[in-house]
mmCIF file of N, CA and C in Angstrom:
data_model
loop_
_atom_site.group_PDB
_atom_site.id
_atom_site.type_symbol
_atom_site.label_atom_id
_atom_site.label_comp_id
_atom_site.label_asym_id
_atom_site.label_seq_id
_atom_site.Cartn_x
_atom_site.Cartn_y
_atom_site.Cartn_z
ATOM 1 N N UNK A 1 0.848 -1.173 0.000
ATOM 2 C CA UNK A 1 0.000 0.000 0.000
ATOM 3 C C UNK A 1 0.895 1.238 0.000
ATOM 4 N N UNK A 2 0.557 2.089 -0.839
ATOM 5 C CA UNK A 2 1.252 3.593 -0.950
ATOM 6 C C UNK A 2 0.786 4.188 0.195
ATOM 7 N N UNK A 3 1.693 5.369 0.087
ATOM 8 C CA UNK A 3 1.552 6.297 1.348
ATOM 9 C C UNK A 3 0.190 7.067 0.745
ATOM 10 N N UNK A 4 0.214 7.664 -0.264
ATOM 11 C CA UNK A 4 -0.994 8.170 -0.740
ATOM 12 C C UNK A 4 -2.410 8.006 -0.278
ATOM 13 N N UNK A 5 -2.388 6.012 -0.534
ATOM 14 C CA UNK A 5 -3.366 5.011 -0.192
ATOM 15 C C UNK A 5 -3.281 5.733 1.320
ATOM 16 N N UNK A 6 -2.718 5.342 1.785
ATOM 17 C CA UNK A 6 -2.842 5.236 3.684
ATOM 18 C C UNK A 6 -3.660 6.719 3.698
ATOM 19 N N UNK A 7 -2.893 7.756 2.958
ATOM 20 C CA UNK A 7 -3.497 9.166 3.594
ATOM 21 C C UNK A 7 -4.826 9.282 3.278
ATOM 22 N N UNK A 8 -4.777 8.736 2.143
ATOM 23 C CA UNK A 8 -6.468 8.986 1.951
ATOM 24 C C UNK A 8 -7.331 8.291 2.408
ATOM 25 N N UNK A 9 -6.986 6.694 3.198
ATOM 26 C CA UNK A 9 -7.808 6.144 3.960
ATOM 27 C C UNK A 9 -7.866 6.591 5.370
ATOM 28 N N UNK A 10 -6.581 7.359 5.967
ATOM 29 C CA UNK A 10 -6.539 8.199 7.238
ATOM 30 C C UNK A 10 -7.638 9.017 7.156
ATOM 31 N N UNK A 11 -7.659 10.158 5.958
ATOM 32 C CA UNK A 11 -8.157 10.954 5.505
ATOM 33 C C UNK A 11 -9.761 10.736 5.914
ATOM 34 N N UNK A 12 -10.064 10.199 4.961
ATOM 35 C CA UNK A 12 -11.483 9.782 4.992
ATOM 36 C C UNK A 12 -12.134 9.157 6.241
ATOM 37 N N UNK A 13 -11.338 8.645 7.383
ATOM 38 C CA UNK A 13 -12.036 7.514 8.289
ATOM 39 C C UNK A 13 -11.857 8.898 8.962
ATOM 40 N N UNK A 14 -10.996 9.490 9.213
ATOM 41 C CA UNK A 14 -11.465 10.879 9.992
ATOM 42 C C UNK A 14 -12.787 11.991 9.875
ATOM 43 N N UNK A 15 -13.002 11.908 8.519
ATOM 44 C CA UNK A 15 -14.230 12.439 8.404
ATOM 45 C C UNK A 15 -15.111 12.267 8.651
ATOM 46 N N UNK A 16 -15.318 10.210 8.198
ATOM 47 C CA UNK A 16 -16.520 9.586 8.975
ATOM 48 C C UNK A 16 -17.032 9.963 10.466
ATOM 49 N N UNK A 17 -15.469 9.439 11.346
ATOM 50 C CA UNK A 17 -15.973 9.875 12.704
ATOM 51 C C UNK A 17 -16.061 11.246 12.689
ATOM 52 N N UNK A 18 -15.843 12.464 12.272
ATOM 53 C CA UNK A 18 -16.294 13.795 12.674
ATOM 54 C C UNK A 18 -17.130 13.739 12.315
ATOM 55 N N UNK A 19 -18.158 13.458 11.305
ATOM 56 C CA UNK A 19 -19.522 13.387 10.598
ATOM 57 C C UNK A 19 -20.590 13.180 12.020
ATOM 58 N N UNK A 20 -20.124 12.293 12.625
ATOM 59 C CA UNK A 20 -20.617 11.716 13.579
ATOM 60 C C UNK A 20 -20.956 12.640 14.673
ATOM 61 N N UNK A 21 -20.488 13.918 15.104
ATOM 62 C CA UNK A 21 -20.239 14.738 16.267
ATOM 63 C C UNK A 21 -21.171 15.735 15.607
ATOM 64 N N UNK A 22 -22.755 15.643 16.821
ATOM 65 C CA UNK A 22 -23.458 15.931 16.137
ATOM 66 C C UNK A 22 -23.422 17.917 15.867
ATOM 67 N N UNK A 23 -22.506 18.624 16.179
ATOM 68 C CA UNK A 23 -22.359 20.003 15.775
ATOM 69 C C UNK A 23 -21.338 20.241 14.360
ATOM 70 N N UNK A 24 -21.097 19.375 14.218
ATOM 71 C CA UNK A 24 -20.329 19.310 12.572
ATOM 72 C C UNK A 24 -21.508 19.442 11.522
ATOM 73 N N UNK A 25 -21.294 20.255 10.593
ATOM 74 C CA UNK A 25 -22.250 20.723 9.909
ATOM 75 C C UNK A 25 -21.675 20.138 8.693
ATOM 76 N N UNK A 26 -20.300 19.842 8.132
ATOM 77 C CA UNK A 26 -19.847 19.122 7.287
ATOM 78 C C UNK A 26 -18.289 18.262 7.500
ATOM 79 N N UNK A 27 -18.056 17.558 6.586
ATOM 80 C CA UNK A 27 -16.653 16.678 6.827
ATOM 81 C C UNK A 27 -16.254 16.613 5.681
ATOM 82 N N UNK A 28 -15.210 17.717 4.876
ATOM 83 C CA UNK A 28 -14.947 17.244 3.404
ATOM 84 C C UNK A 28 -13.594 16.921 2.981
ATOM 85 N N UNK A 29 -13.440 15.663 2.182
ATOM 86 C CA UNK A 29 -11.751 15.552 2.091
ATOM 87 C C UNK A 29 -11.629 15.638 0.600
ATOM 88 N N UNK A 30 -10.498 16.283 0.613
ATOM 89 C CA UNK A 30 -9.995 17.111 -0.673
ATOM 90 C C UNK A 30 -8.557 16.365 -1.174
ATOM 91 N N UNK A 31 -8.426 16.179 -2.119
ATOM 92 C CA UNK A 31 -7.173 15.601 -3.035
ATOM 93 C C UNK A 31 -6.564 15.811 -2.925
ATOM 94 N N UNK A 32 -4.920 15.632 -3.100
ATOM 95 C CA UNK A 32 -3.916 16.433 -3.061
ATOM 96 C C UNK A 32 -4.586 17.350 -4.552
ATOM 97 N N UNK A 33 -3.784 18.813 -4.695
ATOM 98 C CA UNK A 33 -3.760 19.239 -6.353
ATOM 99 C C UNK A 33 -2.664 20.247 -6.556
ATOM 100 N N UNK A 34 -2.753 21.199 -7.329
ATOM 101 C CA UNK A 34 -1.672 21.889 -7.789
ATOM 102 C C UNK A 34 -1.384 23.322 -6.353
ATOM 103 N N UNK A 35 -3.030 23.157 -5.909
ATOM 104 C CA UNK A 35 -3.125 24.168 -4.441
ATOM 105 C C UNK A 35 -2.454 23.667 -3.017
ATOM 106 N N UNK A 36 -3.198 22.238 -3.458
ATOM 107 C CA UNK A 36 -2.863 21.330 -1.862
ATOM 108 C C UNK A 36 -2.200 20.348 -2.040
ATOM 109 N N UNK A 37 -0.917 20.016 -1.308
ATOM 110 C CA UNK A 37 0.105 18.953 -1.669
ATOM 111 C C UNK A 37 -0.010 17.726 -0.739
ATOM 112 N N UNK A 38 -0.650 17.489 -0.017
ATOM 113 C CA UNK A 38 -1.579 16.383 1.079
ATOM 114 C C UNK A 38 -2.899 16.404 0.642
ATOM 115 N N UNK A 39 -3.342 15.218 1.888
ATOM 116 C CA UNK A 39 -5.108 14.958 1.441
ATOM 117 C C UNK A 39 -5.291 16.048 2.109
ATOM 118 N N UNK A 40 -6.577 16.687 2.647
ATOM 119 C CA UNK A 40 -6.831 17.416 3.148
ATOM 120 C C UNK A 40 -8.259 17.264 3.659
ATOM 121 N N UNK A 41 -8.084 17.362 5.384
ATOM 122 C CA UNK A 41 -9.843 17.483 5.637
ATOM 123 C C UNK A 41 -10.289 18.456 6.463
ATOM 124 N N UNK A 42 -11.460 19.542 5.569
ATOM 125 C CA UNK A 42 -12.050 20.943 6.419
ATOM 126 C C UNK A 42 -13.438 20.042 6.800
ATOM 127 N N UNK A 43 -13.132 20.369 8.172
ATOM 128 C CA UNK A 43 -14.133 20.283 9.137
ATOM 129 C C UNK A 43 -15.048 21.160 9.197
ATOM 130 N N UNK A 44 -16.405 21.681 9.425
ATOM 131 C CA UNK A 44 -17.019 22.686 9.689
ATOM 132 C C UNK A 44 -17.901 22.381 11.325
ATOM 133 N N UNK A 45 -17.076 23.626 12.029
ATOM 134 C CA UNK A 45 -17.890 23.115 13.383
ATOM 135 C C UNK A 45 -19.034 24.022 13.728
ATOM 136 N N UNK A 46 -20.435 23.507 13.741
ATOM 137 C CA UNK A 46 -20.850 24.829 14.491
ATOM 138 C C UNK A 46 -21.018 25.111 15.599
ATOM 139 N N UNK A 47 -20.144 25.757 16.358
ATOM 140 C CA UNK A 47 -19.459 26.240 17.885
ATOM 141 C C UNK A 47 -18.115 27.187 18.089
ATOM 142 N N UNK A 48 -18.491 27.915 18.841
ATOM 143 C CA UNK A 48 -17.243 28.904 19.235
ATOM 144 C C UNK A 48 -16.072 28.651 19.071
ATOM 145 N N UNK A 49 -15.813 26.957 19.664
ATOM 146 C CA UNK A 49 -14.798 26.322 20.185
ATOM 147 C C UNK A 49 -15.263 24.886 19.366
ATOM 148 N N UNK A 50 -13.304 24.457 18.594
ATOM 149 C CA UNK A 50 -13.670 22.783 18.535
ATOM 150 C C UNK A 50 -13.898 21.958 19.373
ATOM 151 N N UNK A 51 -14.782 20.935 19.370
ATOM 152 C CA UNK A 51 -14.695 20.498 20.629
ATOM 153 C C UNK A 51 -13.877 19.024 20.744
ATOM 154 N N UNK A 52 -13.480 18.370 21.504
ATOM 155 C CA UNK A 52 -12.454 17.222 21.678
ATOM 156 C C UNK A 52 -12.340 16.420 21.065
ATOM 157 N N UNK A 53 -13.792 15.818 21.074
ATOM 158 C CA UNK A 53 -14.160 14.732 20.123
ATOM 159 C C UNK A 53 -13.517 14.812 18.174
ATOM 160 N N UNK A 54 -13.972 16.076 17.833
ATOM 161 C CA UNK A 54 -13.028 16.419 16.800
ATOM 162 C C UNK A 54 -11.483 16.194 16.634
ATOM 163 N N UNK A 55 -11.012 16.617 17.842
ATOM 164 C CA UNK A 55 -9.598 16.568 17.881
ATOM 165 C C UNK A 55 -9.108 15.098 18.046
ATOM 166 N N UNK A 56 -9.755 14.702 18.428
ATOM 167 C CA UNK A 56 -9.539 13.312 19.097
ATOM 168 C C UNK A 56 -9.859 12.689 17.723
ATOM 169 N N UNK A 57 -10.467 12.640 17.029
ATOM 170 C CA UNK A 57 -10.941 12.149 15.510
ATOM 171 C C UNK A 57 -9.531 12.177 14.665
ATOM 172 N N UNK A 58 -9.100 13.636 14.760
ATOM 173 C CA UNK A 58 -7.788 13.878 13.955
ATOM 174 C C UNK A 58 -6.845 13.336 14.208
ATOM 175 N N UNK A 59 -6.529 13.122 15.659
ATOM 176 C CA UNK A 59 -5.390 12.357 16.279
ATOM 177 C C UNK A 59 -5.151 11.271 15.752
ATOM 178 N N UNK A 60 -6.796 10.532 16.291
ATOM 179 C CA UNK A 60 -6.465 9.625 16.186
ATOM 180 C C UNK A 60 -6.525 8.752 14.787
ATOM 181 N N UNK A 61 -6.507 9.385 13.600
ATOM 182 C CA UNK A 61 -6.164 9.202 11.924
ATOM 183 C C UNK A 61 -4.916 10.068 12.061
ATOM 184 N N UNK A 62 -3.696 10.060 12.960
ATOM 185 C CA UNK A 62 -2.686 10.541 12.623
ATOM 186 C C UNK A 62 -2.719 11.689 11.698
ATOM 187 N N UNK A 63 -3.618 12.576 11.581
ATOM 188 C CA UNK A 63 -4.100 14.209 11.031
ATOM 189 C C UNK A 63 -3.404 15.399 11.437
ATOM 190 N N UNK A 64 -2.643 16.189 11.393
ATOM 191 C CA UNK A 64 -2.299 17.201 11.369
ATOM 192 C C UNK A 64 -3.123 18.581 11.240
ATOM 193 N N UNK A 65 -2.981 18.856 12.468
ATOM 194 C CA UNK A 65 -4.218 20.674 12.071
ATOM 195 C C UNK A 65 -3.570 21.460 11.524
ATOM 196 N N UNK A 66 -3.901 21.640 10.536
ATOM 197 C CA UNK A 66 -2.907 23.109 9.890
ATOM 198 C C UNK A 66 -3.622 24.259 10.232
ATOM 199 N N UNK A 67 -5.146 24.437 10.451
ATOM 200 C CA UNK A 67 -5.195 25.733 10.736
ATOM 201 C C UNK A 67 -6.946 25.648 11.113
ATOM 202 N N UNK A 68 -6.916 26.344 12.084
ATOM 203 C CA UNK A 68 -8.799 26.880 12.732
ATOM 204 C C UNK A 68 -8.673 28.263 12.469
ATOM 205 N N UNK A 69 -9.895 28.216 11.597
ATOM 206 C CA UNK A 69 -10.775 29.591 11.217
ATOM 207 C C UNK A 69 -11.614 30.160 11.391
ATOM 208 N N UNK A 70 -12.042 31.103 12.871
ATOM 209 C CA UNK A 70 -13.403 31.039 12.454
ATOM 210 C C UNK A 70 -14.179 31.947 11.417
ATOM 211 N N UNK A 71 -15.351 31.368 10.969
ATOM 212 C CA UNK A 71 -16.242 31.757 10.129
ATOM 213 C C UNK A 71 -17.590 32.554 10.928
ATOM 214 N N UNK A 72 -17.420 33.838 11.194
ATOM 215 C CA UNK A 72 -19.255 33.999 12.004
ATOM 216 C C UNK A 72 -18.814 33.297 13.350
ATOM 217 N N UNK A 73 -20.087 32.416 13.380
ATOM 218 C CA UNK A 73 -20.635 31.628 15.206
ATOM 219 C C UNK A 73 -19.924 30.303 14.602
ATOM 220 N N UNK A 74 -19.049 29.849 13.133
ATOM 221 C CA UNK A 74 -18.411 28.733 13.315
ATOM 222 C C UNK A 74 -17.030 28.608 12.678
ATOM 223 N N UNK A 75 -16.495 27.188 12.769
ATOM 224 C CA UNK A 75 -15.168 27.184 12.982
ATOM 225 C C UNK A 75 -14.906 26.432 12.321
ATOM 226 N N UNK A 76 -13.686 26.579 11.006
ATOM 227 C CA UNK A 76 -13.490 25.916 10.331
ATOM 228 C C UNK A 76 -11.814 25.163 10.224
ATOM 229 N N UNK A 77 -11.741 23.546 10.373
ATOM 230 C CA UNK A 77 -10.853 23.097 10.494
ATOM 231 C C UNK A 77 -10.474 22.428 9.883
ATOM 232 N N UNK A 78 -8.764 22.545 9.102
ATOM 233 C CA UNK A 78 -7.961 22.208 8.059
ATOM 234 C C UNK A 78 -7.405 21.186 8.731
ATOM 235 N N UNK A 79 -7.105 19.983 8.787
ATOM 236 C CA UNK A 79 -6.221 18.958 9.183
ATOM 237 C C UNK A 79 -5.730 18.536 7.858
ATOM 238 N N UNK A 80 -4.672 17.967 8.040
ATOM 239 C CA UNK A 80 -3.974 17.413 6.367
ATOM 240 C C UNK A 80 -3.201 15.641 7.053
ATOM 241 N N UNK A 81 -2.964 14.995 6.225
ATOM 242 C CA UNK A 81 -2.458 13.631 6.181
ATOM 243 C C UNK A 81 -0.966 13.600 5.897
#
């Protein structure tokens, strides 16, 4: 299995479980491309604050946060593979 393979199955099983946390409003994973050189997954939280369970999602798919944004009343989170 490629590393690719792995990231994008990291990738994706992280989304599943954030999907799951019911203030996530979305879970989307993005390709590597000519913008983004990893998989990439933006979280959308709606809450002030991420809350654990998220983080704990990323961790534990070995995910990297590159960056929380917030948007308005929500918060948007970049993890990469």
């Amino acid at each position: 299995m490629t590393c690719t393979v792995r990231a994008r199955e990291r990738t994706r099983e992280a989304a599943t479980e954030c999907s799951r946390v019911p203030i996530v409003t979305s879970a989307d994973v993005l390709p590597p491309s000519e913008q983004r050189d990893h998989w990439t997954l933006e979280v959308v939280v709606e809450a002030a604050v991420v809350p654990a369970t998220v983080l704990s999602a990323l961790a534990s798919a070995e995910l990297s946060v590159r960056d929380i944004s917030p948007q308005g009343s929500t918060r948007i989170v970049e993890a990469v593979a």
